PDB file of C-alpha atoms in Angstrom:
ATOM      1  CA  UNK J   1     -92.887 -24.085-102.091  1.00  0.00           C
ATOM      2  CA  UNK J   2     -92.588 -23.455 -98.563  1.00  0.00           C
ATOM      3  CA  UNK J   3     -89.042 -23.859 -97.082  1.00  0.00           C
ATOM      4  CA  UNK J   4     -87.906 -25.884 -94.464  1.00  0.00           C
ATOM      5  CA  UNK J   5     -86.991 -24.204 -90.730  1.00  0.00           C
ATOM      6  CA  UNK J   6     -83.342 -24.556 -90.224  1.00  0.00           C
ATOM      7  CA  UNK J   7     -83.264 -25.565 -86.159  1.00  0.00           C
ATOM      8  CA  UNK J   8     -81.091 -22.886 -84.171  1.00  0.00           C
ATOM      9  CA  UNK J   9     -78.897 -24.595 -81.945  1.00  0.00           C
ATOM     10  CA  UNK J  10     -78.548 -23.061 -78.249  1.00  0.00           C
ATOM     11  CA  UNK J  11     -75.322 -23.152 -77.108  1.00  0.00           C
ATOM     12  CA  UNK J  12     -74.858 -25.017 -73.793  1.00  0.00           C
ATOM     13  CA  UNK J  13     -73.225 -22.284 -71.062  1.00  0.00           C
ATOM     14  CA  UNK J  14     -69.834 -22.687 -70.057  1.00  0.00           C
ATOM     15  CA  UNK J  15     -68.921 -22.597 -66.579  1.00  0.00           C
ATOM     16  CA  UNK J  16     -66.471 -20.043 -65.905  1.00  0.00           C
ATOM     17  CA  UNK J  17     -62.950 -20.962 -63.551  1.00  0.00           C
ATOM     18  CA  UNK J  18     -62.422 -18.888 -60.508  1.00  0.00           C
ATOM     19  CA  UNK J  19     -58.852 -18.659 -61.262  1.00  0.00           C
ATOM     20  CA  UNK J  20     -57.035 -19.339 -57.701  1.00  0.00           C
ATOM     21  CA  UNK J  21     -55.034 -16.569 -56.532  1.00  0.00           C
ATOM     22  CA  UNK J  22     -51.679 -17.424 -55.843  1.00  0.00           C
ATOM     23  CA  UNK J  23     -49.738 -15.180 -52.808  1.00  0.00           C
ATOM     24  CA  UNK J  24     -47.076 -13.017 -53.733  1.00  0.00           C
ATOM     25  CA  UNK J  25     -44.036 -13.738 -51.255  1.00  0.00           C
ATOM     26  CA  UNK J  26     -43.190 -10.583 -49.049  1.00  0.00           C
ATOM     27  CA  UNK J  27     -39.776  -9.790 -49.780  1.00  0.00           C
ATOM     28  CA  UNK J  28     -37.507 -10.041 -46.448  1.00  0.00           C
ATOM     29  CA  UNK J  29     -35.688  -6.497 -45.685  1.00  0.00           C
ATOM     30  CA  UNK J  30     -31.899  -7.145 -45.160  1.00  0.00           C
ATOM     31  CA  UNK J  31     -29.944  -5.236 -42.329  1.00  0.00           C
ATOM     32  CA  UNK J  32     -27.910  -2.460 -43.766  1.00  0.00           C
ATOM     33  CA  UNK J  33     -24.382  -1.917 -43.262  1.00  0.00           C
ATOM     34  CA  UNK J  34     -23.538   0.504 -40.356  1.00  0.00           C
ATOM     35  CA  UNK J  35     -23.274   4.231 -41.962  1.00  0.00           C
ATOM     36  CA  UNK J  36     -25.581   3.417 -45.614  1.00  0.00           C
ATOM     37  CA  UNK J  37     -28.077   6.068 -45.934  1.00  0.00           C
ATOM     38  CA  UNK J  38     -31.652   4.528 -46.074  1.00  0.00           C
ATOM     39  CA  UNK J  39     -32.406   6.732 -49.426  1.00  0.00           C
ATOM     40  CA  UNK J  40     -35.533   5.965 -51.028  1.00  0.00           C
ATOM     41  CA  UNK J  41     -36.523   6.765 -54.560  1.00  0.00           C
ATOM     42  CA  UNK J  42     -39.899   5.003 -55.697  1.00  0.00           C
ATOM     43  CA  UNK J  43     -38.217   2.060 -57.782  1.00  0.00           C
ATOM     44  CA  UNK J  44     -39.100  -1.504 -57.280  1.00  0.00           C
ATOM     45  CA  UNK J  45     -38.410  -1.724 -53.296  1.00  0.00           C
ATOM     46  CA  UNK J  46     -35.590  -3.930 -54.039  1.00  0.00           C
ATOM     47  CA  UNK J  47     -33.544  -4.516 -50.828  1.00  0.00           C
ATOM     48  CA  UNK J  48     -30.375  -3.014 -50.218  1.00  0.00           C
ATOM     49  CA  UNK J  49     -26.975  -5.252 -51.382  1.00  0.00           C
ATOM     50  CA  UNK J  50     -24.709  -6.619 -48.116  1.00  0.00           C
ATOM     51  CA  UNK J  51     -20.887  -4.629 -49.048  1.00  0.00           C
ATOM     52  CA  UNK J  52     -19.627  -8.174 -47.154  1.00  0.00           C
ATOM     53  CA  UNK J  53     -17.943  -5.976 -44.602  1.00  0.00           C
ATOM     54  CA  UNK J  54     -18.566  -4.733 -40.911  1.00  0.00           C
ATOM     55  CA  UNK J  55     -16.729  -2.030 -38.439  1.00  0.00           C
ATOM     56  CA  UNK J  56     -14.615  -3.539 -36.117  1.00  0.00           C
ATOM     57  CA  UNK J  57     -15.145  -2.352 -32.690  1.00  0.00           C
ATOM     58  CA  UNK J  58     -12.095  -1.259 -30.741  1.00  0.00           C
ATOM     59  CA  UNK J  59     -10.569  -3.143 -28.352  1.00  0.00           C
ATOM     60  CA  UNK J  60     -10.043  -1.717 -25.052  1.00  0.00           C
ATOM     61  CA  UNK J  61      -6.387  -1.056 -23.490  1.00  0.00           C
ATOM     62  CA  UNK J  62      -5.972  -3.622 -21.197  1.00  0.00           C
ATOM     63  CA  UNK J  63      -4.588  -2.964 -17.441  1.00  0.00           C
ATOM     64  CA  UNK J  64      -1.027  -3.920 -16.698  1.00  0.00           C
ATOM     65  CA  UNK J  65      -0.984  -6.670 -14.022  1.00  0.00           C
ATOM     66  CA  UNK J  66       1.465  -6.482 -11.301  1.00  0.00           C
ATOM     67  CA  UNK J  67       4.076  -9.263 -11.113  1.00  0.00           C
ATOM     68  CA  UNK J  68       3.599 -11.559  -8.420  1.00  0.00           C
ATOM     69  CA  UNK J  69       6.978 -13.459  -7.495  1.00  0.00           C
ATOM     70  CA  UNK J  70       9.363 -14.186  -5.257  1.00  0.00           C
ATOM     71  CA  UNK J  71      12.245 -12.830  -6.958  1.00  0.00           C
ATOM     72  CA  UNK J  72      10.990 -11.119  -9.897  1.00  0.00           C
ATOM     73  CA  UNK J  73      12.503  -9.937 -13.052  1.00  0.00           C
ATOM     74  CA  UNK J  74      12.078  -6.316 -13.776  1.00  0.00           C
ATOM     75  CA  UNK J  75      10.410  -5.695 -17.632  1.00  0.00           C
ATOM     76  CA  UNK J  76      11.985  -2.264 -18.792  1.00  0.00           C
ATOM     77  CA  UNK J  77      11.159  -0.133 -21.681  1.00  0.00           C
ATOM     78  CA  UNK J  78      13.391   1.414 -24.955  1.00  0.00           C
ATOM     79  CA  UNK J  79      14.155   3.704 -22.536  1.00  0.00           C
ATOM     80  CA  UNK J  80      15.549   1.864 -19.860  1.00  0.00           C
ATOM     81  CA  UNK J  81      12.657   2.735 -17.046  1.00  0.00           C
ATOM     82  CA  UNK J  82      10.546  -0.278 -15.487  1.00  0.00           C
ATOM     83  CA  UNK J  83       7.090  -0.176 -17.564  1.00  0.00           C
ATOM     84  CA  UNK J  84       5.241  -2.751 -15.650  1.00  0.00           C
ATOM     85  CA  UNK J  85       4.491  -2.923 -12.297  1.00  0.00           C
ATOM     86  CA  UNK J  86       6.473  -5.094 -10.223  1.00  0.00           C
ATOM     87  CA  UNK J  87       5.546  -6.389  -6.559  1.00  0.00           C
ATOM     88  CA  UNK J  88       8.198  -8.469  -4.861  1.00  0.00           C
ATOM     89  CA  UNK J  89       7.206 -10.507  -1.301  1.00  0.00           C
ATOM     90  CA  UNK J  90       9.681 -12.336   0.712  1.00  0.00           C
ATOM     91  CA  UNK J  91       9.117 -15.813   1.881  1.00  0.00           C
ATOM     92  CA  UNK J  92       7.233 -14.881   5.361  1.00  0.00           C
ATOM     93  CA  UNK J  93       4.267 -13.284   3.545  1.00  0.00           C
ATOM     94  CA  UNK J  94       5.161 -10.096   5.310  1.00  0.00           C
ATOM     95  CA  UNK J  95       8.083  -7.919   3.730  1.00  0.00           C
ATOM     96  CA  UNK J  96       6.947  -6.982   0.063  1.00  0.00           C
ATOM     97  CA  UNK J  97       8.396  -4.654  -2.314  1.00  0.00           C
ATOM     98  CA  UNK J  98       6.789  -2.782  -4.966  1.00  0.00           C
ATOM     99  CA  UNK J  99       8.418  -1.210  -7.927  1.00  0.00           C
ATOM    100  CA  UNK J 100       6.108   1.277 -10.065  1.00  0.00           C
ATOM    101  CA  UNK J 101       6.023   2.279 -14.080  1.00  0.00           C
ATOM    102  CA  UNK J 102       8.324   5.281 -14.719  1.00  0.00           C
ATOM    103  CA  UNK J 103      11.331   4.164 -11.936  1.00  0.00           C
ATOM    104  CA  UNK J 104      14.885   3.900 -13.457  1.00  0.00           C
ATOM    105  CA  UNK J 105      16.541   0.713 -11.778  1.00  0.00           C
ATOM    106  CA  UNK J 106      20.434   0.190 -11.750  1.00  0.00           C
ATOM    107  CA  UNK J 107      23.046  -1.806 -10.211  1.00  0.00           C
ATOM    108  CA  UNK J 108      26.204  -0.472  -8.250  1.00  0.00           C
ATOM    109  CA  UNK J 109      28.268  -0.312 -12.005  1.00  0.00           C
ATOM    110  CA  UNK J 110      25.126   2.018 -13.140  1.00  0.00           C
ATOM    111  CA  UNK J 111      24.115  -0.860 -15.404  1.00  0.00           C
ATOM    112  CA  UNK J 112      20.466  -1.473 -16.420  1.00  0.00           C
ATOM    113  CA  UNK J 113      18.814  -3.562 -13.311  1.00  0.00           C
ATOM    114  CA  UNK J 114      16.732  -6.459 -14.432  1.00  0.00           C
ATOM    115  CA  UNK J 115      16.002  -8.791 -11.466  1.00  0.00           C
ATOM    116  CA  UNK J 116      15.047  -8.007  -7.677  1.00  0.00           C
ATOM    117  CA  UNK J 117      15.186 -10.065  -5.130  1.00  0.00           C
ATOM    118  CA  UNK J 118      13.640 -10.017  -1.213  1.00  0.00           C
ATOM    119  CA  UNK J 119      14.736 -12.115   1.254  1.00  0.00           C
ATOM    120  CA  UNK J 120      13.973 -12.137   5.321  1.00  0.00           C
ATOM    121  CA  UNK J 121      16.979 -11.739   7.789  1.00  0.00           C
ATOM    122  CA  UNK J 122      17.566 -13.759  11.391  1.00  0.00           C
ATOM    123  CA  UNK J 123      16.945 -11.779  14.367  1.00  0.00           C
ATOM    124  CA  UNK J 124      20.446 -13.553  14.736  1.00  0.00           C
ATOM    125  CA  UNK J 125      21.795 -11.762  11.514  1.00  0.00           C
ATOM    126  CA  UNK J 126      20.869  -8.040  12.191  1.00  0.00           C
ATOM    127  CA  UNK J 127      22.794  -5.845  12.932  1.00  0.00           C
ATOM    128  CA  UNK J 128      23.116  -4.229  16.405  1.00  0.00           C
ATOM    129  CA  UNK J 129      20.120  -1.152  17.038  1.00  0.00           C
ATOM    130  CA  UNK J 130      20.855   2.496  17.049  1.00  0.00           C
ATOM    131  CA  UNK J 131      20.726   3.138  20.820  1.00  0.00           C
ATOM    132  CA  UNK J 132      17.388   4.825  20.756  1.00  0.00           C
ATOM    133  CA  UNK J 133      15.327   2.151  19.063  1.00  0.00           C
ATOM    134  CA  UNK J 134      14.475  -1.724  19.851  1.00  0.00           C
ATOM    135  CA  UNK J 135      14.498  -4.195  17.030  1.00  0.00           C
ATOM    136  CA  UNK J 136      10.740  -5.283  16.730  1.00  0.00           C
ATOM    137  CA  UNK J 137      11.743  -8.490  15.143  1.00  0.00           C
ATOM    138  CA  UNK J 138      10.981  -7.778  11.664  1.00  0.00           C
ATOM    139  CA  UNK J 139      14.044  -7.336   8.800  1.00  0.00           C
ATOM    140  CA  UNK J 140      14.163  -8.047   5.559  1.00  0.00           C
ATOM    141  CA  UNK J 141      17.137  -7.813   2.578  1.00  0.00           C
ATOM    142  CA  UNK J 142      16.929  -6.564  -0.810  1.00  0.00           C
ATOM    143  CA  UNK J 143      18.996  -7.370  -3.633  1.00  0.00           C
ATOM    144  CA  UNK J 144      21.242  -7.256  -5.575  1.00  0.00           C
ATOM    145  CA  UNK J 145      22.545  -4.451  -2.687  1.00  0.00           C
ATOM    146  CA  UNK J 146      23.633  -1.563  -3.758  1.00  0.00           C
ATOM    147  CA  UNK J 147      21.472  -1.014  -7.047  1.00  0.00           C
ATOM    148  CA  UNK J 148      19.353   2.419  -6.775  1.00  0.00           C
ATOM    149  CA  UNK J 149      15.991   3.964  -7.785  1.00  0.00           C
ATOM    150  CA  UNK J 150      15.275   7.434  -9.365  1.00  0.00           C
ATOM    151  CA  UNK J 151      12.547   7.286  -7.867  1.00  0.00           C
ATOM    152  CA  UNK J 152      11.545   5.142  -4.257  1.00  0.00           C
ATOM    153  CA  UNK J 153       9.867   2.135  -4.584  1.00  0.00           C
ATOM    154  CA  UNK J 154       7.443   0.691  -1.580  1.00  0.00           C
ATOM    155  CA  UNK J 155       8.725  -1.322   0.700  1.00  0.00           C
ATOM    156  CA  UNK J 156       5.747  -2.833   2.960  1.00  0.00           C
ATOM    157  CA  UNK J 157       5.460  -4.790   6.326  1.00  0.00           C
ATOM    158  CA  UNK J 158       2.308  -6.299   6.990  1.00  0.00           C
ATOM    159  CA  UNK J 159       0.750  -8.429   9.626  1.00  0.00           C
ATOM    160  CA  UNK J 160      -2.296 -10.536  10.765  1.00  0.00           C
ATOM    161  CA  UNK J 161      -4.013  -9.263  13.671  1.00  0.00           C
ATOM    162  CA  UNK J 162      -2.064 -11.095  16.386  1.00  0.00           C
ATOM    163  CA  UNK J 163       1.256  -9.932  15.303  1.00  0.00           C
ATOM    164  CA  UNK J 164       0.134  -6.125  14.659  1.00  0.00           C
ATOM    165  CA  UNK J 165      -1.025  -6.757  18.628  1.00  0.00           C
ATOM    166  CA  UNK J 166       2.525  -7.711  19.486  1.00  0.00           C
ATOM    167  CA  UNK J 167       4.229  -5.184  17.081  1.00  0.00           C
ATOM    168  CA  UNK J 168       2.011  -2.172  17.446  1.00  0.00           C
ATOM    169  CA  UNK J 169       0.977  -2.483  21.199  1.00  0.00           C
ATOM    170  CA  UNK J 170       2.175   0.088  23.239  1.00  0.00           C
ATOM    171  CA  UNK J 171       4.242   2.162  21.126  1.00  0.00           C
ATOM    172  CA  UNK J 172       3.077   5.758  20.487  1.00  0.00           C
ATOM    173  CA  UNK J 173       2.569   7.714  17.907  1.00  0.00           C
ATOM    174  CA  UNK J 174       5.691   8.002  15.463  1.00  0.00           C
ATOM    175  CA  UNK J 175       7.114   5.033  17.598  1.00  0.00           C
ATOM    176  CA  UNK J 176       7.585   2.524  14.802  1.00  0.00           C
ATOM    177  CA  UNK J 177      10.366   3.293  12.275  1.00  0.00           C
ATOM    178  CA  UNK J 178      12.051   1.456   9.293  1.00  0.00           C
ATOM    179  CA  UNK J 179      15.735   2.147   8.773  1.00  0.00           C
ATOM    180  CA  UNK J 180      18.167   0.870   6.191  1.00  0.00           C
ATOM    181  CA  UNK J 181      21.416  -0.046   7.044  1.00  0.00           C
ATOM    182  CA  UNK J 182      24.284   1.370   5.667  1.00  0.00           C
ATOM    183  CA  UNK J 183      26.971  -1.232   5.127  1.00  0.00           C
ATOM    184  CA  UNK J 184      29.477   1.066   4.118  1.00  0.00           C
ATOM    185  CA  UNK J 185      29.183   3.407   6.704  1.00  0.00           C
ATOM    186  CA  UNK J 186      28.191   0.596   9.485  1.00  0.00           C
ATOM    187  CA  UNK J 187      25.071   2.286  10.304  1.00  0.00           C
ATOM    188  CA  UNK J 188      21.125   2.336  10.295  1.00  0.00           C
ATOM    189  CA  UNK J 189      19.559   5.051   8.407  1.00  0.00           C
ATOM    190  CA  UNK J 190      16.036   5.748   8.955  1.00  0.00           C
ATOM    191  CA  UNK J 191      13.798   6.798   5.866  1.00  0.00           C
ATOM    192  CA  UNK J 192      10.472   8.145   5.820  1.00  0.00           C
ATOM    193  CA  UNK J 193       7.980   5.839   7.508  1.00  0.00           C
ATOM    194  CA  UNK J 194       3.999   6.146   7.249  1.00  0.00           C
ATOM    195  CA  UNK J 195       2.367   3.490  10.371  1.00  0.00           C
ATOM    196  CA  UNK J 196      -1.421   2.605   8.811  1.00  0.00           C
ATOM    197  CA  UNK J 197      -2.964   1.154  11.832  1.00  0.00           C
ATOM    198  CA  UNK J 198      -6.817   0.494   9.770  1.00  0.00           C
ATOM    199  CA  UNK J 199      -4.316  -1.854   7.122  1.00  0.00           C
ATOM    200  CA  UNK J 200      -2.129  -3.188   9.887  1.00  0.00           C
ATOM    201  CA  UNK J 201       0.800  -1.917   8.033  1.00  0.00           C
ATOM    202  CA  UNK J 202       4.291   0.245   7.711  1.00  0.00           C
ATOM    203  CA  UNK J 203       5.521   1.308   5.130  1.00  0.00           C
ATOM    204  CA  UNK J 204       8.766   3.186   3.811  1.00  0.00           C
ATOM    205  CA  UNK J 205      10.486   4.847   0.818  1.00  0.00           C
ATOM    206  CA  UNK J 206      13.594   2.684  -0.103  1.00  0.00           C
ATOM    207  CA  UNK J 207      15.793   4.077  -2.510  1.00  0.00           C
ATOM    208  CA  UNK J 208      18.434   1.618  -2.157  1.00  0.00           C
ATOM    209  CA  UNK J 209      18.194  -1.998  -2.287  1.00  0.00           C
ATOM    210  CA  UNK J 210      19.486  -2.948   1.198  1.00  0.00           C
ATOM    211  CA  UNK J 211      18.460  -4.552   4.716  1.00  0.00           C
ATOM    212  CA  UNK J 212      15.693  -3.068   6.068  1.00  0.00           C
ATOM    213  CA  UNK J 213      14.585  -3.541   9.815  1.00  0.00           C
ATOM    214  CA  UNK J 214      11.672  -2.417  11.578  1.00  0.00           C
ATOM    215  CA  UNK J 215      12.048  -0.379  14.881  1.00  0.00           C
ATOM    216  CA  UNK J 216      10.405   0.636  17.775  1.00  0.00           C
ATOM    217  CA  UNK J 217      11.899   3.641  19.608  1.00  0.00           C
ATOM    218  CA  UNK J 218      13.042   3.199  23.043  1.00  0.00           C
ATOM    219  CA  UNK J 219      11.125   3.809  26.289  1.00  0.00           C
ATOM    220  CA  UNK J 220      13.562   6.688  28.114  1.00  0.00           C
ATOM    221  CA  UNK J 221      15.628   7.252  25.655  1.00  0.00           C
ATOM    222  CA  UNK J 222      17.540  10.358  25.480  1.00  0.00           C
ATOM    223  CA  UNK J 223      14.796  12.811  24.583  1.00  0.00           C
ATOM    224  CA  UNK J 224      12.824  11.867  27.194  1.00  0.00           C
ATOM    225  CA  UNK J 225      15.686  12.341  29.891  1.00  0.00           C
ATOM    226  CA  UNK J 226      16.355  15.911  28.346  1.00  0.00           C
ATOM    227  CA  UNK J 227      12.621  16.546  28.853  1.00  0.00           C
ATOM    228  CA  UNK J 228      12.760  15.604  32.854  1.00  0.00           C
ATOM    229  CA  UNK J 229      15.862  17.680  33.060  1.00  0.00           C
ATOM    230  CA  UNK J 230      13.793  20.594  31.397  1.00  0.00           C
ATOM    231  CA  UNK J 231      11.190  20.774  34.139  1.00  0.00           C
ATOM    232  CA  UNK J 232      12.670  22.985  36.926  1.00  0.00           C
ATOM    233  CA  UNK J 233      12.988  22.454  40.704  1.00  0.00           C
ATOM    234  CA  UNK J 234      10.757  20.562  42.711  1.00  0.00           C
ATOM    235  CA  UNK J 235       8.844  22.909  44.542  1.00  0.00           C
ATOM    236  CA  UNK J 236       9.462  23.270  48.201  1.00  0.00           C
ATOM    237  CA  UNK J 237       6.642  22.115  49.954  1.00  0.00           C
ATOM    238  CA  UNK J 238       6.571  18.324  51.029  1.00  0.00           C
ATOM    239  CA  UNK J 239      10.442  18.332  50.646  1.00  0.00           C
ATOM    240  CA  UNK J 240      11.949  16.390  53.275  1.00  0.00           C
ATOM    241  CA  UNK J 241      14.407  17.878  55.575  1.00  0.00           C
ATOM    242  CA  UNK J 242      18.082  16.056  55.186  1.00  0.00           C
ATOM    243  CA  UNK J 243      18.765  14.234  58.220  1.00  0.00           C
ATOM    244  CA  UNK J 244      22.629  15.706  58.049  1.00  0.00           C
ATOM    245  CA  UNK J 245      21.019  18.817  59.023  1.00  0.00           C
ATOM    246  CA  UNK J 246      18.450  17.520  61.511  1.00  0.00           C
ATOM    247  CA  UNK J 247      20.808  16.639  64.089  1.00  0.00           C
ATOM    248  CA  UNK J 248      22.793  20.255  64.765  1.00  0.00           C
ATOM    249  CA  UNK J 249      19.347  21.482  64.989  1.00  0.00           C
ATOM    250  CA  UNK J 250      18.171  19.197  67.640  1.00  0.00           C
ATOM    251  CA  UNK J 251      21.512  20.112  69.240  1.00  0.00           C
ATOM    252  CA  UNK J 252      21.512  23.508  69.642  1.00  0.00           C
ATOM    253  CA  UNK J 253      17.168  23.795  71.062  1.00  0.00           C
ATOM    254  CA  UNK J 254      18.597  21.464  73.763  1.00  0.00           C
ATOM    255  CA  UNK J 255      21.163  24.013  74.583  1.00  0.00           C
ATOM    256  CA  UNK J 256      19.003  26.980  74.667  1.00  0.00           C
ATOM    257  CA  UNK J 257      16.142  24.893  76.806  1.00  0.00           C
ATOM    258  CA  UNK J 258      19.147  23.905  79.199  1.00  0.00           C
ATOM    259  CA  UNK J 259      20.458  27.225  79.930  1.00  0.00           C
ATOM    260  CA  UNK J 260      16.790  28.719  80.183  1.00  0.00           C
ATOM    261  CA  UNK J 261      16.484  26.511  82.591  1.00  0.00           C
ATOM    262  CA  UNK J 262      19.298  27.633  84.252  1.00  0.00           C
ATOM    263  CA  UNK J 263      18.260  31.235  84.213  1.00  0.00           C
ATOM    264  CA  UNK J 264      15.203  30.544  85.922  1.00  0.00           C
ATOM    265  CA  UNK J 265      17.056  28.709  88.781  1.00  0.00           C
ATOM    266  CA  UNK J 266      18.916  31.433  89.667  1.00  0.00           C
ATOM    267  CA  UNK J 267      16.157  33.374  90.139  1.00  0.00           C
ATOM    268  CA  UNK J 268      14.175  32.278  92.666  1.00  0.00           C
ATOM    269  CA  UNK J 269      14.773  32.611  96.136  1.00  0.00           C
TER     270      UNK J 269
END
């Protein structure tokens, strides 16, 4: 008996899936902290952990700012010495008085000072000018009187342009002076003056708190006599002869001509 075929079934291909590739997010590097080391062993790559803390950065000093007042009060250390700057001007813009850091302020009892105060005086109210100076018209009072520096603070006149004209013009060099007045003694002091012409300026060392005036020193005054007293006898030539002694002279050259005359008379014949 012949037997049957069995049929071989061919299996139908499958269609292989292109399986989609799916991107691998890039992981983002995070800042390191100021000083980390970047170290690197091969590992994973993981990204370094944030410590949640940062370096402050310092803070610079800041500048001490000089007071700007009227009447100002004086800030003063532990130690008793002004640590601020202090700058004082008096109502007309013109008188100001500056204090520096380091300056031990007191009052007449030697108590700690703590306030300063600048005021302008009346031509009226000054006192009289030593005899070798002119008041310029410029005076000023500082308070309370009678409190001292260890040091000299700045006291400052300063004008516009017109009134450094009026002030300044004609007056040589070393001409303008300030001086303090003594009250006790009755008398103007000076102390050391520096004249700034390119500022329009004078200023002076005051070591007392006092009036202060601004002089100009006096055309002939004393030293300047001494000097024309110091040059010597006027030379001869060009003198003119006193007419006390003109008239004996005159006197006797009429007499001699008259009895020449004479003379000759006789003579002749």
């Amino acid at each position: 008996m012949t037997p049957t075929p069995t049929p071989t079934v061919t299996p139908t291909p499958t269609a292989n899936v292109t399986p989609t590739q799916t991107r691998t997010p890039t992981p983002t590097a995070t800042q390191k902290p100021p000083g980390s080391s970047g170290g690197g062993g091969g590992g994973g790559g993981s990204a370094p952990i944030n410590p949640g803390w940062s370096t402050p950065e310092p803070n610079p000093t800041p500048t001490p700012t000089p007071r700007e007042a009227d009447s100002g009060s004086l800030h003063l250390g532990e130690t008793g010495l002004v640590d601020q700057v202090a700058r004082i001007h008096a109502a007309d813009g013109i008188a100001t008085l500056t204090i520096a850091e380091g300056i031990r302020a007191v009052d007449a009892a030697g108590n700690p000072l703590r306030a300063v105060t600048l005021a302008t005086i009346d031509a009226a109210d000054v006192p009289a000018a030593p005899g070798a100076y002119v008041f310029a018209g410029y005076a000023c009072i500082a308070g309370p009187e009678e409190a001292v520096f260890s040091s000299p603070a700045t006291l400052a006149f300063t004008f516009t342009q017109e009134q450094w004209d009026t002030v300044y013009n004609g007056s040589v060099q070393g001409g303008l002076v300030v001086q303090r007045y003594n009250r006790s003694a009755g008398t103007w002091e000076e102390v050391p003056t520096t004249v700034l012409p390119e500022t329009r300026s004078v200023t002076a060392e005051a070591l007392h708190l006092s009036a202060y005036a601004l002089f100009v020193a006096a055309p002939g005054d004393g030293a300047a006599q001494a000097v024309a007293a110091d040059t010597g006898p006027e030379p001869t030539a060009g003198r003119e002869i006193p007419y006390a002694l003109l008239i004996p002279g005159l006197l006797a050259l009429v007499i001699a001509g008259a009895g020449a005359l004479l003379y000759f008379r006789k003579g002749e014949p």
